[in-house]
Amino acid sequence: MGTNLKGRLKNTMLPKNKAIFSLFEAVVNSIHSIDERINSCNDFTIEDAKIVVILNRELSLNIDSDRSLEDICGFTITDNGIGFNKENYKSFKTFDSEYKASLGCRGVGRLTWLKVFNKSHVDSRYMENGSIKELNFDFLPQTGISNISETSGNISEELQTTITLSDVNPDYYKTLPKSAETIAKQLLEHCIWYFLRDGGAPDIIIRDDGDSSVEISLIDVYDNYMASSSKRDTFKIYDVEFFITHVFVRSGTNSEHTLSFCAADRTVLDEPLTNKIVGLFGPIEIDNESYAYKGYVTSDFLSESVTPERTSFNISAFPSEITKGVEITMQEIKQEALAKVKSFLYKYLEENIIEGKERLCSFIANKAPRYQILQSKLSEEELVVNPRISDKDLDLKLYGYLSTLERELMAEGHDLMVPGNIEEKEDYSQRISGYMEKAIELKRSDLANYVAHRRVIIDLLEKAIQVTKSGKFNREDVIHKLIIPMICESTELRSEDTNLWLINESLAFHDFLASDKPLCSMASIECNSNKEPDILSLTLFDNPLLVGEQTGYQTMGSVTIIEFKKPMRNDFIENVETKDPIAQALGYLNRVREGQAQKNGRPIILAENVPGFCYIIGDLTPHMINCAKMKDLKLTHDRLGYFGYNSNFNAYIEVISFDKLIITAKQRNRAFFDKLGLPTN
């Protein structure tokens, strides 16, 4: 064959997942053979043409097993094309033959047969000078063309060529598809252009030797696959013409929207259109039916640039400084093709675009005002999201955009610290001014997020105090966890983990905080008591005015005790510490004052008269009211709580009903909610 076949096979690149390409090449050769016969014979038309592909499967040792489930070990492809006449046989024997160059052929497609299969055999009956001739030979990796047999046939016999591919290479064995339906679909997608062209494609039949009932016509698959007639568009890059054919297919066959780049009437590269076309989310609905979009890009330039294996193109991916404006790149081809796809699909996606933008704007306005800044920063396309996107996924998407803005601002801030060597003072001032405007916008976003978080916490608290589906109220630990995690100290908490602002804004300023931990286990207090206050908060005077000889010591500023009680609980007994929430809180206060406190290993002065603040959070049931009155507490003006000062304990005491807790929290934050457009009721 005038070349080293083993060397050519070694240098033929065919990825393991492209084993089916060996079948594609054989079928396309059959199509070319049929086309050649149609062009040379007036009495043979596309309606007379036929290609039969038989899937040969492994034999099973179990005679009762279903052979249609066995692995494929080969293919038999039969056509009634012009056959291996002298010209075609000569071309077959010549690698890189230009005999069918006008069809985009590279003369190496048959090498894929020997990459995937260890044996191929050809039986061809063709016409020569009015007589039927028969040609049979093997095509093997070791010897190339061998065992050649040429005989004269019967003039009454039909022209027919059969190619048998067998003995699968172990490297490709497992990557061959198993099902006849899958192979039929992949073969149609690869050869779709022959079905779209003027004149159409020959009837291609898929049969399965493991199941005699299987007979799939690609024309039938095509008719079920196609939604309507195709539409053709053109575009140019540096005066090179490209064509794009727009097609809708029924999404039940293949729901993925793709843009395919073709060479010589065959698809080479498929580009998924996910996230590339604004408004293209899921199937396209037309007249109450679902479709997928398929675009096919063709050009002489692509046919000339395809690799011999037809798995990619010898085209630069991106332009370089040297070749920009001169050499066509895949990036430019894709950009121009995508522009045509967007234009073609716009009328089908217009409703999606409107709904997608409304979905994003509604989410920001009602649930995530921190992202308001993005509405003026994102492009029109970025503002359109899938109308059916979940809140979680939309939040993550917008967070990604916001994070990018923050990174860009941080990088700009670092650059701003170093004025340019020749930069004018006025220019530098303008840069600072521009930077500060962006920074202020982003900080507003952080504030909006914090305020929105407060709105959500208030809503959750309202739900937590209501009767559950079981007809009972939630336990107090549900309320506790909403305000602060349980069994932890301030060293284990971030500021955003607590919602103490619900009770009192000043509680955010503390030096030590413990939640539902025994007094004896607190790192900052030496106390033998196993009592567990719901929340204990300590604040310190870091710079005491009068410390005498104890310079360097810190003095306790205040002690805060918070107790939660189950909604509508009504079994309290006044002045019994285990049953009276007010007495319980005062007991905790007393024990803290008696203990030894420290911070960072340094002692803290716990004066007996250090102010104490006790908050009891619970509904004003009759027993709770009795406990408050026994401590001489006064009813608040809104009649939703009690308050007072206990001189014996030097403590301010406040009983706050859940209704009061929610109402006052809303009142304190109402101005912020109004500014962000959040509901206040």
XYZ file of C-alpha atoms in Angstrom, residues 119-590:
472
model
C -10.238 -7.710 11.319
C -12.273 -6.272 8.479
C -13.474 -8.039 5.336
C -14.896 -6.639 2.096
C -17.211 -8.405 -0.380
C -18.140 -6.168 -3.312
C -20.168 -6.767 -6.439
C -19.763 -3.940 -8.999
C -20.278 -3.202 -12.679
C -17.392 -2.964 -15.132
C -17.843 -2.572 -18.898
C -21.362 -3.949 -18.696
C -20.330 -7.011 -16.698
C -20.711 -7.851 -13.017
C -17.431 -8.307 -11.141
C -16.840 -9.536 -7.605
C -13.996 -8.456 -5.340
C -13.274 -10.004 -1.931
C -10.403 -9.244 0.421
C -9.346 -8.960 4.042
C -8.103 -5.708 5.526
C -5.951 -6.461 8.578
C -3.676 -4.432 10.893
C -0.744 -6.777 10.319
C -0.847 -7.286 6.564
C -3.137 -4.609 5.187
C -5.064 -5.854 2.134
C -4.700 -9.631 1.762
C -6.487 -12.778 0.556
C -7.684 -10.947 -2.553
C -10.189 -12.738 -4.781
C -11.559 -11.310 -8.056
C -14.218 -13.184 -10.051
C -16.921 -12.548 -12.629
C -20.467 -12.507 -11.380
C -23.903 -13.108 -12.815
C -25.277 -10.155 -14.749
C -28.659 -10.722 -13.113
C -27.221 -10.121 -9.660
C -27.641 -6.766 -7.935
C -24.731 -4.507 -7.120
C -23.894 -4.944 -3.447
C -21.026 -4.297 -1.059
C -20.708 -5.854 2.412
C -18.141 -4.740 4.977
C -17.676 -6.934 8.030
C -15.903 -5.546 11.101
C -15.024 -8.157 13.738
C -12.751 -9.076 16.642
C -12.974 -5.916 18.779
C -9.765 -4.409 20.121
C -9.864 -4.808 23.952
C -9.078 -1.088 24.360
C -12.396 -0.187 22.702
C -14.509 -3.202 23.650
C -16.417 -1.681 26.552
C -17.016 1.723 24.970
C -19.164 0.464 22.091
C -22.842 1.229 22.764
C -24.995 -1.818 23.474
C -28.519 -0.953 22.429
C -29.719 -0.784 18.833
C -31.757 2.334 19.688
C -28.684 4.165 21.013
C -26.609 3.243 17.949
C -29.411 4.328 15.603
C -29.714 7.696 17.355
C -25.950 8.316 17.363
C -25.643 7.298 13.714
C -28.471 9.668 12.754
C -26.918 12.544 14.712
C -23.547 11.946 13.055
C -25.048 11.750 9.559
C -27.896 14.233 10.105
C -26.634 16.509 7.352
C -27.314 13.852 4.717
C -30.946 13.838 5.857
C -31.161 17.622 5.803
C -29.597 18.099 2.368
C -31.539 18.393 -0.868
C -32.341 14.907 -2.102
C -32.204 13.396 1.378
C -30.433 10.242 2.558
C -30.791 6.584 1.611
C -32.868 4.308 3.786
C -30.560 3.033 6.541
C -31.795 0.000 8.482
C -30.412 -1.193 11.835
C -30.852 -4.884 12.662
C -29.711 -6.884 15.667
C -28.521 -10.478 15.301
C -29.312 -10.902 19.005
C -32.983 -10.031 18.470
C -34.619 -10.772 15.123
C -37.530 -8.465 15.961
C -35.298 -5.368 15.898
C -35.435 -3.379 12.670
C -34.953 0.369 12.971
C -35.216 2.653 9.951
C -33.222 5.856 10.317
C -35.740 7.576 8.056
C -38.433 6.725 10.619
C -36.158 7.888 13.436
C -35.505 11.092 11.503
C -39.221 11.690 10.921
C -39.870 11.231 14.665
C -36.761 13.209 15.531
C -37.419 16.294 13.414
C -40.017 18.813 14.483
C -40.272 20.868 11.321
C -38.373 21.911 8.233
C -34.972 23.452 8.806
C -33.951 27.073 8.286
C -30.572 28.170 6.930
C -28.520 31.223 7.912
C -25.119 32.531 6.795
C -22.315 34.566 8.313
C -18.823 35.585 7.272
C -15.493 35.839 9.050
C -12.735 37.610 7.091
C -14.696 36.989 3.850
C -14.927 33.251 4.578
C -18.535 32.084 4.345
C -20.158 29.832 6.941
C -23.642 28.318 6.944
C -25.753 27.421 9.943
C -28.856 25.250 9.733
C -31.409 25.668 12.534
C -33.472 22.620 13.461
C -35.982 21.739 16.183
C -36.118 18.120 17.307
C -38.539 16.482 19.666
C -37.002 16.662 23.098
C -38.000 13.104 23.949
C -35.251 11.956 21.605
C -32.509 14.207 22.912
C -33.367 17.092 25.195
C -29.949 18.751 25.027
C -29.642 21.911 22.961
C -26.452 21.746 20.899
C -24.495 23.567 18.235
C -22.617 21.136 15.976
C -19.659 21.974 13.779
C -19.561 19.828 10.656
C -17.084 18.854 7.985
C -17.935 17.138 4.701
C -21.581 16.592 5.674
C -20.693 15.018 9.027
C -20.759 16.358 12.572
C -17.345 16.686 14.189
C -17.790 18.728 17.368
C -20.906 19.210 19.495
C -21.085 22.335 21.660
C -23.742 22.240 24.430
C -25.685 25.491 24.567
C -26.371 25.372 28.297
C -25.741 28.827 29.831
C -24.717 30.211 26.431
C -28.084 31.474 25.144
C -30.053 33.870 27.332
C -33.498 32.463 28.131
C -32.686 28.925 26.952
C -33.757 26.873 29.963
C -34.986 23.327 29.418
C -37.082 22.290 26.388
C -38.510 24.920 24.045
C -42.306 24.919 24.082
C -43.976 25.336 20.675
C -47.704 24.702 20.265
C -47.804 22.772 23.551
C -44.980 20.438 22.497
C -41.417 20.280 23.823
C -38.448 20.584 21.499
C -34.678 20.786 21.613
C -32.692 23.099 19.357
C -29.965 21.747 17.072
C -27.717 23.999 15.028
C -25.336 22.684 12.348
C -22.446 24.874 11.174
C -20.870 23.993 7.823
C -18.217 25.588 5.646
C -15.551 24.635 3.147
C -13.135 26.087 5.695
C -14.258 23.522 8.301
C -14.083 20.661 5.802
C -10.542 21.668 4.871
C -9.502 21.986 8.522
C -10.883 18.748 9.967
C -8.363 16.241 11.359
C -7.960 12.937 9.495
C -9.841 11.107 12.276
C -12.725 13.642 12.037
C -12.773 14.105 15.810
C -11.599 17.747 15.875
C -10.364 20.648 13.746
C -6.876 21.947 13.072
C -8.006 25.456 13.975
C -6.524 27.653 16.708
C -8.792 27.910 19.735
C -8.171 31.615 20.400
C -6.622 34.497 18.466
C -3.104 35.607 19.309
C -1.558 39.051 18.972
C 0.179 37.932 15.786
C -2.763 36.179 14.074
C -5.585 38.440 15.295
C -7.585 39.738 12.351
C -5.839 37.356 9.954
C -6.355 33.762 11.073
C -9.837 32.414 11.820
C -10.143 30.805 15.253
C -12.744 28.507 16.812
C -13.595 31.247 19.299
C -14.590 33.562 16.455
C -16.576 30.867 14.676
C -18.461 30.004 17.873
C -19.147 33.655 18.681
C -20.614 34.363 15.250
C -22.608 31.122 15.239
C -23.999 31.796 18.729
C -25.094 35.264 17.616
C -27.121 33.656 14.816
C -28.602 31.100 17.228
C -29.641 33.858 19.656
C -31.293 35.800 16.860
C -33.127 32.726 15.558
C -34.365 31.605 18.989
C -35.306 35.006 20.405
C -39.004 34.847 19.491
C -39.248 31.405 21.145
C -37.440 32.537 24.302
C -38.880 36.033 24.790
C -41.356 34.865 27.446
C -38.589 32.961 29.275
C -36.432 36.099 29.260
C -39.202 38.224 30.782
C -40.053 35.598 33.432
C -36.369 35.005 34.216
C -35.720 38.678 34.874
C -38.886 38.943 36.992
C -37.791 35.902 39.021
C -34.441 37.516 39.857
C -35.926 40.934 40.664
C -38.654 39.423 42.858
C -36.144 37.304 44.781
C -33.914 40.306 45.463
C -36.817 42.569 46.435
C -38.571 40.116 48.750
C -35.914 37.741 50.036
C -32.376 38.939 49.356
C -32.070 42.747 49.273
C -28.323 42.450 49.815
C -28.060 41.771 46.076
C -29.747 45.018 45.019
C -26.397 46.391 43.902
C -26.197 43.625 41.271
C -29.203 44.958 39.378
C -27.113 47.902 38.225
C -23.887 45.920 37.765
C -24.940 42.804 35.854
C -25.405 42.697 32.095
C -28.878 42.298 30.614
C -28.109 38.643 29.903
C -26.862 37.980 33.446
C -30.082 39.420 34.865
C -32.057 36.610 33.213
C -32.212 33.377 35.225
C -34.166 30.173 34.859
C -37.685 31.083 36.048
C -37.840 27.704 37.803
C -34.521 28.044 39.651
C -34.721 27.264 43.377
C -34.105 29.973 45.976
C -30.984 28.118 47.095
C -29.451 27.920 43.620
C -30.383 31.531 42.837
C -28.844 32.681 46.113
C -25.621 30.827 45.268
C -25.575 32.278 41.757
C -26.020 35.853 42.984
C -23.504 35.291 45.774
C -20.972 34.318 43.109
C -21.584 37.574 41.241
C -21.332 39.587 44.465
C -18.103 37.826 45.475
C -16.596 38.715 42.096
C -17.491 42.370 42.636
C -15.933 42.289 46.108
C -12.714 40.710 44.807
C -12.466 43.294 42.048
C -13.024 46.078 44.567
C -10.344 44.657 46.883
C -7.847 44.437 44.012
C -8.700 47.998 42.996
C -8.187 49.130 46.594
C -4.705 47.623 46.693
C -3.817 49.302 43.395
C -5.202 52.570 44.720
C -2.667 52.583 47.534
C 0.095 53.060 44.967
C -0.390 56.206 42.803
C 1.070 56.074 39.312
C 4.487 57.680 38.885
C 3.201 60.211 36.389
C -0.387 60.352 37.613
C -1.787 63.812 38.214
C -3.209 64.593 41.647
C -6.625 65.345 40.130
C -6.697 61.994 38.316
C -5.715 60.179 41.498
C -8.449 62.000 43.423
C -10.984 60.918 40.833
C -9.831 57.330 41.162
C -10.251 57.501 44.935
C -13.697 59.052 44.531
C -14.777 56.307 42.115
C -13.451 53.624 44.410
C -15.263 55.041 47.453
C -18.569 55.113 45.556
C -18.196 51.416 44.722
C -17.154 50.590 48.296
C -20.166 52.411 49.761
C -22.485 50.530 47.391
C -21.076 47.169 48.481
C -21.276 48.043 52.174
C -24.914 48.959 51.669
C -25.309 45.458 50.319
C -23.850 44.000 53.536
C -26.194 46.143 55.608
C -29.156 45.064 53.479
C -28.225 41.433 54.034
C -28.056 41.946 57.797
C -31.433 43.697 57.899
C -33.024 40.998 55.721
C -31.609 38.404 58.105
C -33.377 40.142 60.981
C -36.657 40.065 59.065
C -36.301 36.298 58.562
C -35.471 35.687 62.239
C -38.562 37.612 63.333
C -40.705 35.546 60.947
C -39.215 32.307 62.292
C -39.832 33.404 65.883
C -43.468 34.144 65.067
C -43.884 30.620 63.694
C -41.995 29.037 66.605
C -44.440 30.361 69.230
C -47.512 29.099 67.411
C -49.286 25.803 68.029
C -47.717 22.974 65.999
C -49.581 20.459 63.843
C -49.656 18.110 66.829
C -51.710 20.691 68.755
C -48.856 21.451 71.146
C -46.445 24.349 71.577
C -42.728 24.099 70.841
C -40.364 23.525 73.759
C -38.350 26.463 75.009
C -35.167 25.055 73.439
C -36.617 25.772 69.977
C -36.857 29.467 70.903
C -33.446 29.310 72.576
C -31.703 27.925 69.492
C -33.278 30.596 67.332
C -31.738 33.323 69.473
C -28.440 31.622 70.234
C -26.985 28.095 69.818
C -27.064 25.951 72.947
C -24.200 24.522 75.023
C -21.524 26.929 73.900
C -19.506 29.965 74.972
C -18.623 33.220 73.257
C -15.231 31.878 72.148
C -17.109 29.302 70.041
C -19.526 31.794 68.457
C -19.395 34.317 65.672
C -21.356 37.520 66.080
C -23.714 36.459 63.289
C -24.539 33.226 65.161
C -26.512 35.120 67.816
C -29.763 37.070 67.617
C -29.682 38.681 71.060
C -30.845 41.938 69.454
C -34.352 40.476 69.699
C -34.154 41.046 73.469
C -31.865 44.058 73.760
C -29.507 45.627 71.208
C -26.884 46.278 73.900
C -26.439 42.533 74.472
C -24.284 42.424 71.349
C -21.582 44.164 73.425
C -20.337 41.573 75.885
C -17.017 40.153 77.005
C -18.213 36.701 77.933
C -21.292 34.786 76.860
C -22.443 31.299 77.800
C -25.506 29.457 76.512
C -27.101 26.586 78.439
C -23.886 25.536 80.195
C -23.473 24.648 83.883
C -21.863 27.460 85.864
C -19.118 25.090 86.994
C -18.118 24.361 83.383
C -17.673 27.992 82.289
C -14.072 28.828 81.532
C -14.383 32.402 82.802
C -16.085 31.644 86.138
C -14.958 29.543 89.111
C -18.203 28.219 90.544
C -19.183 24.832 91.951
C -22.841 25.091 90.949
C -24.284 22.761 88.304
C -27.101 25.191 87.571
C -27.516 26.045 83.870
C -28.789 29.535 83.011
C -30.177 29.685 79.478
C -27.920 32.652 78.682
C -25.281 34.354 80.833
C -23.602 37.538 79.605
C -20.749 39.421 81.314
C -19.403 42.857 80.413
C -16.190 44.358 81.815
C -14.781 47.802 82.465
C -11.427 47.540 80.731
C -10.247 50.921 82.104
C -11.670 51.282 85.643
C -11.461 54.735 87.193
C -10.814 53.535 90.732
C -8.797 50.343 91.110
C -6.459 51.297 93.940
C -3.555 48.929 94.242
C -5.065 46.400 91.864
C -3.692 48.009 88.737
C -4.049 45.714 85.711
C -7.131 44.015 87.111
C -10.502 44.276 85.383
C -13.792 45.065 87.054
C -17.103 43.464 86.205
C -19.395 45.975 84.488
C -22.634 43.962 84.549
C -24.101 40.489 84.611
C -27.049 39.569 82.397
C -29.153 36.437 82.860
C -31.734 35.384 80.252
C -34.275 32.609 80.775
C -36.633 31.163 78.142
C -39.900 29.446 78.960
C -42.111 27.333 76.760
C -44.922 29.285 75.056
C -48.093 29.390 77.183
C -46.446 27.534 80.086
C -48.606 27.908 83.215
C -47.193 25.720 86.008
C -44.973 28.243 87.796
C -44.897 28.497 91.636
C -43.777 31.847 92.996
C -40.645 32.037 95.175
C -39.721 28.389 94.503
C -36.485 28.696 92.550
C -36.983 25.566 90.514
C -40.525 26.625 89.635
C -40.333 30.422 89.579
C -38.473 31.780 86.484
C -37.734 35.139 88.167
C -36.377 33.521 91.320
C -34.407 31.165 89.089
C -32.740 34.053 87.249
C -31.927 35.870 90.511
C -30.432 32.654 91.882
C -28.124 32.397 88.874
C -27.131 36.045 89.362
C -26.263 35.442 93.008
